[in-house]
C-alpha cells in the first residue's frame, strides 16, 4: 500500500514530475536547435561551458557529478560536431581545458534566446515579485541536492 503523504508534498511531487517531463521535451527541442545531431542531455553541458568559459575536464566532471570517462565521451561527440574544443591546460599539460568554439557559442546563444523567449512569454502575466520568488525557491530546491 502506498504511503500516505501530506497533500502539499503530493502536490510538489506531481508538479515536479510535470516540470521534468516538460523539461525533457524542451531539451530535445533546444538540442535540435543547437545542432540536429546533438544529444538532448548535452544542452546542460553546453550551458556550463557557456557560463564558465574555459574549464578543466576534471573540474567540469566534478561540477556536473558525472565520471570523467562519461564526460570525455560527451565532449568527444561535441568536438565532432564542431561545438566544443579541447586544449591542453597551460598549468598542467596532462589536463585538458574545454571550451565552446565560436560556432558552438553562436548556436548555443541562438537556441538559448529562443528558450528564454518562451520562458518570458510563459511568465509575462506573473508579477516581478512572483518571478523573483519562483527563481529563489527553485535555486533553494536545487542547492539542496549539492
PDB file of C-alpha atoms in Angstrom:
ATOM      1  CA  UNK A   1       0.000   0.000   0.000  1.00  0.00           C
ATOM      2  CA  UNK A   2       1.265   3.460  -0.895  1.00  0.00           C
ATOM      3  CA  UNK A   3       2.432   5.592   1.988  1.00  0.00           C
ATOM      4  CA  UNK A   4       0.011   8.390   2.832  1.00  0.00           C
ATOM      5  CA  UNK A   5       1.819  11.590   2.006  1.00  0.00           C
ATOM      6  CA  UNK A   6       0.640  15.005   3.108  1.00  0.00           C
ATOM      7  CA  UNK A   7      -1.263  16.739   0.305  1.00  0.00           C
ATOM      8  CA  UNK A   8       1.287  19.556  -0.128  1.00  0.00           C
ATOM      9  CA  UNK A   9       4.080  17.008  -0.627  1.00  0.00           C
ATOM     10  CA  UNK A  10       1.986  15.048  -3.152  1.00  0.00           C
ATOM     11  CA  UNK A  11       1.276  18.302  -4.988  1.00  0.00           C
ATOM     12  CA  UNK A  12       5.006  19.106  -5.129  1.00  0.00           C
ATOM     13  CA  UNK A  13       5.748  15.598  -6.409  1.00  0.00           C
ATOM     14  CA  UNK A  14       3.064  15.900  -9.093  1.00  0.00           C
ATOM     15  CA  UNK A  15       4.166  19.357 -10.260  1.00  0.00           C
ATOM     16  CA  UNK A  16       7.839  18.414 -10.209  1.00  0.00           C
ATOM     17  CA  UNK A  17       7.060  15.382 -12.369  1.00  0.00           C
ATOM     18  CA  UNK A  18       5.190  17.581 -14.840  1.00  0.00           C
ATOM     19  CA  UNK A  19       8.087  20.068 -14.881  1.00  0.00           C
ATOM     20  CA  UNK A  20      10.633  17.311 -15.507  1.00  0.00           C
ATOM     21  CA  UNK A  21       8.583  15.820 -18.363  1.00  0.00           C
ATOM     22  CA  UNK A  22       8.199  19.241 -19.933  1.00  0.00           C
ATOM     23  CA  UNK A  23      11.897  19.931 -19.373  1.00  0.00           C
ATOM     24  CA  UNK A  24      12.888  16.733 -21.206  1.00  0.00           C
ATOM     25  CA  UNK A  25      10.683  17.678 -24.150  1.00  0.00           C
ATOM     26  CA  UNK A  26      12.152  21.181 -24.246  1.00  0.00           C
ATOM     27  CA  UNK A  27      15.676  19.748 -24.013  1.00  0.00           C
ATOM     28  CA  UNK A  28      15.016  17.722 -27.170  1.00  0.00           C
ATOM     29  CA  UNK A  29      13.764  20.829 -28.982  1.00  0.00           C
ATOM     30  CA  UNK A  30      16.625  23.050 -27.865  1.00  0.00           C
ATOM     31  CA  UNK A  31      19.258  20.409 -28.582  1.00  0.00           C
ATOM     32  CA  UNK A  32      17.933  20.121 -32.145  1.00  0.00           C
ATOM     33  CA  UNK A  33      18.094  23.921 -32.488  1.00  0.00           C
ATOM     34  CA  UNK A  34      21.760  23.907 -31.480  1.00  0.00           C
ATOM     35  CA  UNK A  35      22.599  21.038 -33.852  1.00  0.00           C
ATOM     36  CA  UNK A  36      20.430  18.334 -35.466  1.00  0.00           C
ATOM     37  CA  UNK A  37      22.729  15.581 -34.135  1.00  0.00           C
ATOM     38  CA  UNK A  38      23.083  16.920 -30.588  1.00  0.00           C
ATOM     39  CA  UNK A  39      22.026  14.634 -27.739  1.00  0.00           C
ATOM     40  CA  UNK A  40      19.412  16.350 -25.501  1.00  0.00           C
ATOM     41  CA  UNK A  41      21.415  15.903 -22.302  1.00  0.00           C
ATOM     42  CA  UNK A  42      24.344  17.773 -23.861  1.00  0.00           C
ATOM     43  CA  UNK A  43      22.499  21.103 -23.620  1.00  0.00           C
ATOM     44  CA  UNK A  44      23.241  21.312 -19.884  1.00  0.00           C
ATOM     45  CA  UNK A  45      26.906  20.646 -20.592  1.00  0.00           C
ATOM     46  CA  UNK A  46      26.951  23.435 -23.168  1.00  0.00           C
ATOM     47  CA  UNK A  47      25.252  25.739 -20.672  1.00  0.00           C
ATOM     48  CA  UNK A  48      28.005  25.132 -18.093  1.00  0.00           C
ATOM     49  CA  UNK A  49      30.682  25.723 -20.703  1.00  0.00           C
ATOM     50  CA  UNK A  50      28.989  28.943 -21.812  1.00  0.00           C
ATOM     51  CA  UNK A  51      28.839  30.196 -18.230  1.00  0.00           C
ATOM     52  CA  UNK A  52      32.354  29.190 -17.225  1.00  0.00           C
ATOM     53  CA  UNK A  53      34.263  29.848 -20.423  1.00  0.00           C
ATOM     54  CA  UNK A  54      37.230  27.506 -20.493  1.00  0.00           C
ATOM     55  CA  UNK A  55      37.261  24.878 -17.761  1.00  0.00           C
ATOM     56  CA  UNK A  56      39.232  21.757 -16.935  1.00  0.00           C
ATOM     57  CA  UNK A  57      37.638  18.460 -17.853  1.00  0.00           C
ATOM     58  CA  UNK A  58      38.127  17.121 -14.325  1.00  0.00           C
ATOM     59  CA  UNK A  59      36.560  20.231 -12.722  1.00  0.00           C
ATOM     60  CA  UNK A  60      33.596  20.023 -15.074  1.00  0.00           C
ATOM     61  CA  UNK A  61      33.086  16.330 -14.281  1.00  0.00           C
ATOM     62  CA  UNK A  62      33.019  17.096 -10.559  1.00  0.00           C
ATOM     63  CA  UNK A  63      30.659  20.056 -11.029  1.00  0.00           C
ATOM     64  CA  UNK A  64      28.226  18.028 -13.147  1.00  0.00           C
ATOM     65  CA  UNK A  65      28.515  14.942 -10.953  1.00  0.00           C
ATOM     66  CA  UNK A  66      29.499  12.588 -13.762  1.00  0.00           C
ATOM     67  CA  UNK A  67      32.528  10.411 -14.351  1.00  0.00           C
ATOM     68  CA  UNK A  68      35.497  11.663 -16.349  1.00  0.00           C
ATOM     69  CA  UNK A  69      35.078   8.832 -18.859  1.00  0.00           C
ATOM     70  CA  UNK A  70      31.421   9.655 -19.493  1.00  0.00           C
ATOM     71  CA  UNK A  71      32.180  13.349 -19.782  1.00  0.00           C
ATOM     72  CA  UNK A  72      35.115  12.701 -22.085  1.00  0.00           C
ATOM     73  CA  UNK A  73      32.847  10.709 -24.455  1.00  0.00           C
ATOM     74  CA  UNK A  74      30.280  13.530 -24.429  1.00  0.00           C
ATOM     75  CA  UNK A  75      32.995  16.108 -25.108  1.00  0.00           C
ATOM     76  CA  UNK A  76      34.327  13.956 -27.955  1.00  0.00           C
ATOM     77  CA  UNK A  77      30.901  13.925 -29.647  1.00  0.00           C
ATOM     78  CA  UNK A  78      30.583  17.711 -29.172  1.00  0.00           C
ATOM     79  CA  UNK A  79      34.039  18.150 -30.699  1.00  0.00           C
ATOM     80  CA  UNK A  80      32.974  16.061 -33.691  1.00  0.00           C
ATOM     81  CA  UNK A  81      30.003  18.404 -34.161  1.00  0.00           C
ATOM     82  CA  UNK A  82      32.314  21.418 -34.059  1.00  0.00           C
ATOM     83  CA  UNK A  83      30.689  22.851 -30.915  1.00  0.00           C
ATOM     84  CA  UNK A  84      33.494  22.308 -28.376  1.00  0.00           C
ATOM     85  CA  UNK A  85      37.276  22.322 -28.407  1.00  0.00           C
ATOM     86  CA  UNK A  86      39.672  20.558 -26.069  1.00  0.00           C
ATOM     87  CA  UNK A  87      43.086  22.124 -25.500  1.00  0.00           C
ATOM     88  CA  UNK A  88      45.977  21.340 -23.165  1.00  0.00           C
ATOM     89  CA  UNK A  89      45.763  23.098 -19.804  1.00  0.00           C
ATOM     90  CA  UNK A  90      48.642  25.595 -19.692  1.00  0.00           C
ATOM     91  CA  UNK A  91      49.160  24.952 -15.969  1.00  0.00           C
ATOM     92  CA  UNK A  92      49.169  21.142 -16.344  1.00  0.00           C
ATOM     93  CA  UNK A  93      49.840  19.663 -19.800  1.00  0.00           C
ATOM     94  CA  UNK A  94      48.345  16.321 -18.700  1.00  0.00           C
ATOM     95  CA  UNK A  95      44.957  18.001 -18.180  1.00  0.00           C
ATOM     96  CA  UNK A  96      42.588  19.386 -20.798  1.00  0.00           C
ATOM     97  CA  UNK A  97      40.713  22.681 -20.943  1.00  0.00           C
ATOM     98  CA  UNK A  98      37.290  22.532 -22.560  1.00  0.00           C
ATOM     99  CA  UNK A  99      35.523  25.488 -24.164  1.00  0.00           C
ATOM    100  CA  UNK A 100      32.892  26.277 -26.753  1.00  0.00           C
ATOM    101  CA  UNK A 101      34.029  27.026 -30.273  1.00  0.00           C
ATOM    102  CA  UNK A 102      32.832  30.244 -31.909  1.00  0.00           C
ATOM    103  CA  UNK A 103      30.265  28.159 -33.799  1.00  0.00           C
ATOM    104  CA  UNK A 104      29.220  26.422 -30.587  1.00  0.00           C
ATOM    105  CA  UNK A 105      28.753  29.775 -28.869  1.00  0.00           C
ATOM    106  CA  UNK A 106      26.745  31.164 -31.785  1.00  0.00           C
ATOM    107  CA  UNK A 107      24.465  28.134 -31.985  1.00  0.00           C
ATOM    108  CA  UNK A 108      24.033  27.895 -28.211  1.00  0.00           C
ATOM    109  CA  UNK A 109      23.209  31.597 -27.856  1.00  0.00           C
ATOM    110  CA  UNK A 110      20.590  31.425 -30.628  1.00  0.00           C
ATOM    111  CA  UNK A 111      18.885  28.380 -29.059  1.00  0.00           C
ATOM    112  CA  UNK A 112      19.052  29.925 -25.599  1.00  0.00           C
ATOM    113  CA  UNK A 113      17.484  33.166 -26.825  1.00  0.00           C
ATOM    114  CA  UNK A 114      14.577  31.131 -28.184  1.00  0.00           C
ATOM    115  CA  UNK A 115      14.213  29.293 -24.867  1.00  0.00           C
ATOM    116  CA  UNK A 116      14.364  32.491 -22.833  1.00  0.00           C
ATOM    117  CA  UNK A 117      11.694  33.959 -25.095  1.00  0.00           C
ATOM    118  CA  UNK A 118       9.427  31.012 -24.264  1.00  0.00           C
ATOM    119  CA  UNK A 119      10.068  31.448 -20.537  1.00  0.00           C
ATOM    120  CA  UNK A 120       9.470  35.200 -20.762  1.00  0.00           C
ATOM    121  CA  UNK A 121       6.164  34.591 -22.575  1.00  0.00           C
ATOM    122  CA  UNK A 122       5.089  31.977 -20.020  1.00  0.00           C
ATOM    123  CA  UNK A 123       5.799  34.314 -17.116  1.00  0.00           C
ATOM    124  CA  UNK A 124       4.531  37.556 -18.677  1.00  0.00           C
ATOM    125  CA  UNK A 125       1.355  37.558 -16.556  1.00  0.00           C
ATOM    126  CA  UNK A 126       3.316  36.994 -13.319  1.00  0.00           C
ATOM    127  CA  UNK A 127       4.292  39.852 -11.051  1.00  0.00           C
ATOM    128  CA  UNK A 128       8.008  40.640 -10.734  1.00  0.00           C
ATOM    129  CA  UNK A 129       7.808  39.546  -7.091  1.00  0.00           C
ATOM    130  CA  UNK A 130       6.346  36.154  -8.048  1.00  0.00           C
ATOM    131  CA  UNK A 131       9.076  35.628 -10.650  1.00  0.00           C
ATOM    132  CA  UNK A 132      11.732  36.548  -8.096  1.00  0.00           C
ATOM    133  CA  UNK A 133      10.199  34.187  -5.501  1.00  0.00           C
ATOM    134  CA  UNK A 134       9.957  31.395  -8.058  1.00  0.00           C
ATOM    135  CA  UNK A 135      13.628  31.752  -9.001  1.00  0.00           C
ATOM    136  CA  UNK A 136      14.684  31.929  -5.350  1.00  0.00           C
ATOM    137  CA  UNK A 137      12.705  28.806  -4.425  1.00  0.00           C
ATOM    138  CA  UNK A 138      13.972  26.849  -7.431  1.00  0.00           C
ATOM    139  CA  UNK A 139      17.549  27.803  -6.504  1.00  0.00           C
ATOM    140  CA  UNK A 140      16.939  26.723  -2.908  1.00  0.00           C
ATOM    141  CA  UNK A 141      15.473  23.406  -4.087  1.00  0.00           C
ATOM    142  CA  UNK A 142      18.381  22.760  -6.487  1.00  0.00           C
ATOM    143  CA  UNK A 143      21.002  23.779  -3.932  1.00  0.00           C
ATOM    144  CA  UNK A 144      19.623  21.176  -1.540  1.00  0.00           C
ATOM    145  CA  UNK A 145      20.954  18.487  -3.908  1.00  0.00           C
ATOM    146  CA  UNK A 146      24.540  19.781  -3.976  1.00  0.00           C
TER     147      UNK A 146
END
